[in-house]
Every structure is written in C-alpha cells, then in structure tokens.
PDB file of C-alpha atoms in Angstrom:
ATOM      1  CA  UNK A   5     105.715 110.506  89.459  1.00 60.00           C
ATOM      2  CA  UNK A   6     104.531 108.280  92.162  1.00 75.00           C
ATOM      3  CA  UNK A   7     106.361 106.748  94.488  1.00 82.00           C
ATOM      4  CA  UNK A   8     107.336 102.967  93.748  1.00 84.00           C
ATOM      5  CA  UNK A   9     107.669 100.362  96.406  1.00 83.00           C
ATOM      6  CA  UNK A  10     111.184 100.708  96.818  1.00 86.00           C
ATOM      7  CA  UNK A  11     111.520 103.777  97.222  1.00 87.00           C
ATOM      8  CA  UNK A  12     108.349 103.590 100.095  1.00 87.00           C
ATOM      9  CA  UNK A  13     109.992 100.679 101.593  1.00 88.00           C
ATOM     10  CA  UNK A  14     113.129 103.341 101.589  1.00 89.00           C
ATOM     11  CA  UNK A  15     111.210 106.135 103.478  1.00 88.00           C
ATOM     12  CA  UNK A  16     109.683 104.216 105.655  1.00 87.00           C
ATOM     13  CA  UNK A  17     112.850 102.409 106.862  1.00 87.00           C
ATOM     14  CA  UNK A  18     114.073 105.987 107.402  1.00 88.00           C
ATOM     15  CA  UNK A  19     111.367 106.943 109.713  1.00 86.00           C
ATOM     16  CA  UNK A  20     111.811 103.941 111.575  1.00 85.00           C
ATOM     17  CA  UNK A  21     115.302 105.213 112.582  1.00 85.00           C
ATOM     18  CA  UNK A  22     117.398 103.255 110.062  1.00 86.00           C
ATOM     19  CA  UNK A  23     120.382 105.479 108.214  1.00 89.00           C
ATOM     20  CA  UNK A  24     120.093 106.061 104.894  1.00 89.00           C
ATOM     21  CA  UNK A  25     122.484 103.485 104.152  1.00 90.00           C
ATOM     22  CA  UNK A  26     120.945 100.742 105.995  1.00 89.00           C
ATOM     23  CA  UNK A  27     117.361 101.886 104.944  1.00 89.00           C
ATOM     24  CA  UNK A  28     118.671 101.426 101.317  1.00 90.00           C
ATOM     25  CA  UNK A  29     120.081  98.138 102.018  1.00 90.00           C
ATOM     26  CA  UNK A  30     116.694  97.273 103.733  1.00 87.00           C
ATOM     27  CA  UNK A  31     114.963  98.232 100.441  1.00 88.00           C
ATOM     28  CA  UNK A  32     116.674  95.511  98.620  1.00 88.00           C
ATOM     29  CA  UNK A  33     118.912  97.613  97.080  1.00 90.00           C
ATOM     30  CA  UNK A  34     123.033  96.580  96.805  1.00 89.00           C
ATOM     31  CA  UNK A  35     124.949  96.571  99.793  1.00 88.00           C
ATOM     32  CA  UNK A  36     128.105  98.010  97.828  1.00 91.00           C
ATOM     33  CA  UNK A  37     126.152 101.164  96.350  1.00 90.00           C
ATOM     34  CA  UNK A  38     123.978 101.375  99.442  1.00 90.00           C
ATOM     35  CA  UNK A  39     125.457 104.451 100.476  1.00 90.00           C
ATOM     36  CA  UNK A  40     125.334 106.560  97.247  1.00 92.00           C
ATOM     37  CA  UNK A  41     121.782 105.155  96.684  1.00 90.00           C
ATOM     38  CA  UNK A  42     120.783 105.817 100.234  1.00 90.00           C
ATOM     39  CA  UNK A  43     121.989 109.385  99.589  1.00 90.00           C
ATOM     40  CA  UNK A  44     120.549 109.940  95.911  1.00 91.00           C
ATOM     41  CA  UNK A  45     116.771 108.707  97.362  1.00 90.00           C
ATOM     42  CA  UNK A  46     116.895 111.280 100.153  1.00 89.00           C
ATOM     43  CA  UNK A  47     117.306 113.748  97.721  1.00 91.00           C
ATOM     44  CA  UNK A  48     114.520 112.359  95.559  1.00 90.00           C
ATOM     45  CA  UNK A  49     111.518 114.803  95.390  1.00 90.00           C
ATOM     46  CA  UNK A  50     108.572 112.375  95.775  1.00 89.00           C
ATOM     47  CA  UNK A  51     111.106 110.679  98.631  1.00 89.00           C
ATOM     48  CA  UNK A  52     111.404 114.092 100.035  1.00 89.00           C
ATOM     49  CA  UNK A  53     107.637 115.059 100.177  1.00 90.00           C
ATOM     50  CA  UNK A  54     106.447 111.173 100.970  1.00 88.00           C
ATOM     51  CA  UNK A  55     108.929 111.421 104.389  1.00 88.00           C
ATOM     52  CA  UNK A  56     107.389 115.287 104.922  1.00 89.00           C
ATOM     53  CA  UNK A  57     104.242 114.057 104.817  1.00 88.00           C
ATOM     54  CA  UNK A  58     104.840 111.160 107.181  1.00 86.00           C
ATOM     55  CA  UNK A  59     106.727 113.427 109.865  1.00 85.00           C
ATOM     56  CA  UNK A  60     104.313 115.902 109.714  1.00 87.00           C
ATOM     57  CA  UNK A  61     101.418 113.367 110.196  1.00 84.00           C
ATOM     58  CA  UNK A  62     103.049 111.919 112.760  1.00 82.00           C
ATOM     59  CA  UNK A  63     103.833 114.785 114.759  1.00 81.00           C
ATOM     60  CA  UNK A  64      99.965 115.295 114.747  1.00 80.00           C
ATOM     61  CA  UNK A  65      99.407 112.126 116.387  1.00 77.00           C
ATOM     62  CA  UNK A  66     102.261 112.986 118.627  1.00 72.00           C
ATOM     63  CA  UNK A  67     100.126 116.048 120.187  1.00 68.00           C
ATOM     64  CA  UNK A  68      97.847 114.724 123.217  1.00 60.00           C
ATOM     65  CA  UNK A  69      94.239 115.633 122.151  1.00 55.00           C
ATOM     66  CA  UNK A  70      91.559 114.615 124.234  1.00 48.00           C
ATOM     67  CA  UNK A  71      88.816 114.268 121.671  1.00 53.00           C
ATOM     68  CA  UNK A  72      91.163 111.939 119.923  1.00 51.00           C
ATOM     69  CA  UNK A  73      91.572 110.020 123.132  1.00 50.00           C
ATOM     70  CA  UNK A  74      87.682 109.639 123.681  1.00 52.00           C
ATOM     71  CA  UNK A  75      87.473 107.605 120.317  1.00 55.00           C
ATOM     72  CA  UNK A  76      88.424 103.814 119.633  1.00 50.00           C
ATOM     73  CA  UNK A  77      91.158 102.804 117.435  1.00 52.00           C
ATOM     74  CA  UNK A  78      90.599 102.069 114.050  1.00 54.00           C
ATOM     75  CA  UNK A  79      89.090  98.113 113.413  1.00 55.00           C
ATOM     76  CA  UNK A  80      92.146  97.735 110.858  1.00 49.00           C
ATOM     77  CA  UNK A  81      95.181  96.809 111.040  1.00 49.00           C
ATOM     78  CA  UNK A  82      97.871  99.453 109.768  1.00 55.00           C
ATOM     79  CA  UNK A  83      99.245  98.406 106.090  1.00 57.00           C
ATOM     80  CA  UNK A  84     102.943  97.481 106.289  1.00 62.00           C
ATOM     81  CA  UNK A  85     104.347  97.324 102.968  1.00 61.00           C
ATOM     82  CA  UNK A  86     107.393  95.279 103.894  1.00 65.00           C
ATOM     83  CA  UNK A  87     104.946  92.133 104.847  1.00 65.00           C
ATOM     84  CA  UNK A  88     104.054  92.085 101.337  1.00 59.00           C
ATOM     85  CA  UNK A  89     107.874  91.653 100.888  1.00 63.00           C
ATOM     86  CA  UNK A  90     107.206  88.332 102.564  1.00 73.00           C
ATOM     87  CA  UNK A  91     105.083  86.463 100.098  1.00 74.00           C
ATOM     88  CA  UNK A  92     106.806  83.453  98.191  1.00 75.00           C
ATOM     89  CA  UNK A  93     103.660  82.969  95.688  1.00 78.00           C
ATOM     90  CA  UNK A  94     103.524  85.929  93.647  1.00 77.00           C
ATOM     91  CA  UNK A  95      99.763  85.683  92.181  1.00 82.00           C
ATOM     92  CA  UNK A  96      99.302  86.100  95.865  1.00 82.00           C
ATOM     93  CA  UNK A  97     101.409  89.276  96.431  1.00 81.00           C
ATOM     94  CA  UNK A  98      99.566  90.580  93.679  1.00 82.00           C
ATOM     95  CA  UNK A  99      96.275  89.996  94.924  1.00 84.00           C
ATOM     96  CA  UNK A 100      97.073  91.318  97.595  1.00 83.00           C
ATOM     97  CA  UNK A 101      98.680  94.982  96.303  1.00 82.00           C
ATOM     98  CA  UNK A 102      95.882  95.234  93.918  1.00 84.00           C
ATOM     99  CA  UNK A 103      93.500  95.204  96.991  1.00 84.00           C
ATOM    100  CA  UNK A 104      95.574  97.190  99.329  1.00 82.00           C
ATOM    101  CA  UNK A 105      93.867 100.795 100.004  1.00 81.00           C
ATOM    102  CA  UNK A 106      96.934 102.482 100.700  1.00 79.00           C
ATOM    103  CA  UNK A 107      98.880 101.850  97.792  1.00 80.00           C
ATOM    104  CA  UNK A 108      98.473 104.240  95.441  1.00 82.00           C
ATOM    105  CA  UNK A 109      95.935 103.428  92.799  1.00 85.00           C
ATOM    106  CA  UNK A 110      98.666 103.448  89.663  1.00 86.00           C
ATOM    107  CA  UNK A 111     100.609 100.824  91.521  1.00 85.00           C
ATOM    108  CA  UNK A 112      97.033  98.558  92.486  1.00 86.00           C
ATOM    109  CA  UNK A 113      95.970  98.494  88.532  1.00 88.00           C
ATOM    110  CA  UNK A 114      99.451  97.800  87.743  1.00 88.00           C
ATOM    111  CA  UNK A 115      99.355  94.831  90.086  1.00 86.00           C
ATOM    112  CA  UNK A 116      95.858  94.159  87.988  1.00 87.00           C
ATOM    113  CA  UNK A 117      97.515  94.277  84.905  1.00 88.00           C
ATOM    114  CA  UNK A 118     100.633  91.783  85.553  1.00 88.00           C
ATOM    115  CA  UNK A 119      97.837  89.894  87.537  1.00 86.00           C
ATOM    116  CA  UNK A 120      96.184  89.399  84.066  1.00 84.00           C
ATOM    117  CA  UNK A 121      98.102  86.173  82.704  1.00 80.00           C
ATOM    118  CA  UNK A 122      97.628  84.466  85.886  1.00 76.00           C
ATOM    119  CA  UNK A 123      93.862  84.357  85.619  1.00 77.00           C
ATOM    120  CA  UNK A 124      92.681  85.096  82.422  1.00 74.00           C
ATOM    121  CA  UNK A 125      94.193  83.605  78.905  1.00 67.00           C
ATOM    122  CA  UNK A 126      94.087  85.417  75.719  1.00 69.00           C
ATOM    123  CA  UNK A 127      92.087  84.602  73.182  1.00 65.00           C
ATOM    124  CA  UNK A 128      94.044  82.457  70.568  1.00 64.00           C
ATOM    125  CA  UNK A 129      97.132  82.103  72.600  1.00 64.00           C
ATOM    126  CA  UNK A 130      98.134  78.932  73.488  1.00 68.00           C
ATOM    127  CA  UNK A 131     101.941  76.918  73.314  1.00 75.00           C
ATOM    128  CA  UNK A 132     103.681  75.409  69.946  1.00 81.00           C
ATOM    129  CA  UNK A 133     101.672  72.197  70.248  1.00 84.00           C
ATOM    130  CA  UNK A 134      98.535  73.515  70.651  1.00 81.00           C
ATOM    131  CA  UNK A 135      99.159  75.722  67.675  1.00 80.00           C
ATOM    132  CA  UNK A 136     100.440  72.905  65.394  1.00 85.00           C
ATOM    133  CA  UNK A 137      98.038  70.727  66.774  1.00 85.00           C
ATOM    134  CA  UNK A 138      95.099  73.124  65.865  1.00 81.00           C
ATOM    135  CA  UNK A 139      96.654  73.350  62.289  1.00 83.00           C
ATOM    136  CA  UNK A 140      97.021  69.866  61.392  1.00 84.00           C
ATOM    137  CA  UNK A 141      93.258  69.653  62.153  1.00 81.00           C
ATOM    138  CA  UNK A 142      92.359  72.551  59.632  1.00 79.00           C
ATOM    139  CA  UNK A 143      94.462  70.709  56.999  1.00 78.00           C
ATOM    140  CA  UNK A 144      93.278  66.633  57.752  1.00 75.00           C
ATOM    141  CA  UNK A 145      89.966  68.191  57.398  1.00 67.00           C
ATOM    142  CA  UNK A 146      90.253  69.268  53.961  1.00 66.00           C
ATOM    143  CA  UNK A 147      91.061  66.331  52.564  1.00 68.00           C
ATOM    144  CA  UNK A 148      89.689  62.708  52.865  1.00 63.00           C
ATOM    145  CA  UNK A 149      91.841  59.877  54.131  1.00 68.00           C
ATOM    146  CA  UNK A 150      93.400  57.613  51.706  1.00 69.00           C
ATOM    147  CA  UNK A 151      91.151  54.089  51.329  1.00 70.00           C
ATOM    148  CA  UNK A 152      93.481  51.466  52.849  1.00 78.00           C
ATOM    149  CA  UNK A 153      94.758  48.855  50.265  1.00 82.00           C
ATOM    150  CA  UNK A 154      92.972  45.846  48.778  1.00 83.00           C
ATOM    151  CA  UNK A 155      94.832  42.588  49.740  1.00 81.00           C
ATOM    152  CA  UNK A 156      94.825  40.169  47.055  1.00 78.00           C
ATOM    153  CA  UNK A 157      95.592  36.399  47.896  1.00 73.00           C
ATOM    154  CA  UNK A 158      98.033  34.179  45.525  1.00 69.00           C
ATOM    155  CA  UNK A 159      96.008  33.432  43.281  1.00 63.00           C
ATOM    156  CA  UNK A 160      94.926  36.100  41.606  1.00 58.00           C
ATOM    157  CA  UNK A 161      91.665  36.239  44.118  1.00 58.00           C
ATOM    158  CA  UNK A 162      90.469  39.605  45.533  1.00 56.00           C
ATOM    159  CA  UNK A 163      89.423  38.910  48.716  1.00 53.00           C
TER     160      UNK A 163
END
C-alpha cells in the first residue's frame, strides 16, 4: 500500500529531527493519542521502508564526491509536502498534487478524480430546481394552454 500524505508528512517530520510524538502531532494527528500514534507509524512497514529509503539516500549525498561537486544543482526547487498543507482553496491544492512529480502517481489521479466536480459537471446532474424546472417544461409542452375567457358586457353583448 502506498504511503498517504500523513503518514509522509509523519516520516519526514522524523527525519527532520522531530520525536515521534511531535512528528505525529505535526502530521495533524491528535495531540492526546500523539504518542501511541507516533509509535504505531514507526512501526508501519511502508513508514519503515519510506524513512530507510530517505536515510539511506541521504547518507549518499552525505559522502563528498567530487564528480558530484563539478555539476550544478538541480533548476527545481525540492517538493515539500507540508507547503501543500498551506493552501486555503482546495481546487488549488488539488491542482497542485495532481501535478506534483513526486507524489506517487495513485495519490496524483486521486487528486484528478476528487478534482473532477470542480471542473467538469455530469451529464444530467443539476439541483432540485433545475430538475423540477426541466419537468414542468416536458409536461406544459404536452398540452396547450387554456384560451382565456370571453368577457361579456351587461347586456347580453359579446364583446
């Protein structure tokens, strides 16, 4: 199973230095169970082999190389996931995951999928107006309006 956002925003609060509870607490999770959840995600096995990964990569970059020191860094900025944490609109928050290269492709078409609504409607969905509306007009159709009525003066005249 891949790893979801809290649970990154978990790890990577770890490898910044935080304890587990305070890295749990950072990932939005409650401040009372903080502890126990802190201690149930390190034992998580995509937790476990997400911070493995990141240690080991970073010791890597850790290692003086001089090739590596010959070449320019990277145009790009690095992705930091907790910035997306930071967005008020969310059609913009999920424009933004579902164009972020480092997420992991499940979580960029699921941002595409809840993205959906936003920008595209269904066909044939609409409120309870529209739909009464839109049946009021199939029946009034059917069926000719009712001539008003003749007016006749006092005396008998048609007028």
């Amino acid at each position: 199973m891949a790893l979801t956002g809290k649970k990154r925003t978990f790890a990577d609060a770890v490898l910044a230095g935080l304890s587990n509870r305070e890295a749990a607490i950072a990932a939005k999770y409650s401040a009372k169970t903080a502890s126990a959840a802190g201690s149930r995600l390190v034992k998580d096995p995509d937790v476990a082999a997400y911070l493995a990964e990141q240690r080991k990569a970073q010791k890597k970059k850790a290692r003086p190389s001089a090739k590596k020191a010959d070449t320019p860094p990277p145009d790009r900025p690095a992705f930091d996931l907790a910035a997306l944490v930071t967005y008020t609109d969310p059609k913009a928050f999920l424009k933004a995951a579902m164009n972020e290269p480092k997420l992991d492709m499940k979580q960029r078409i699921d941002a595409a999928k809840a993205l959906m609504p936003f920008e595209h409607q269904r066909v044939g969905e609409g409120g309870k107006k529209e739909q009464r509306q839109a049946e009021a007009q199939k029946v009034a159709s059917r069926f000719a309006a009712a001539p008003p009525p003749r007016l006749a003066a006092a005396g008998g005249k048609k007028v």
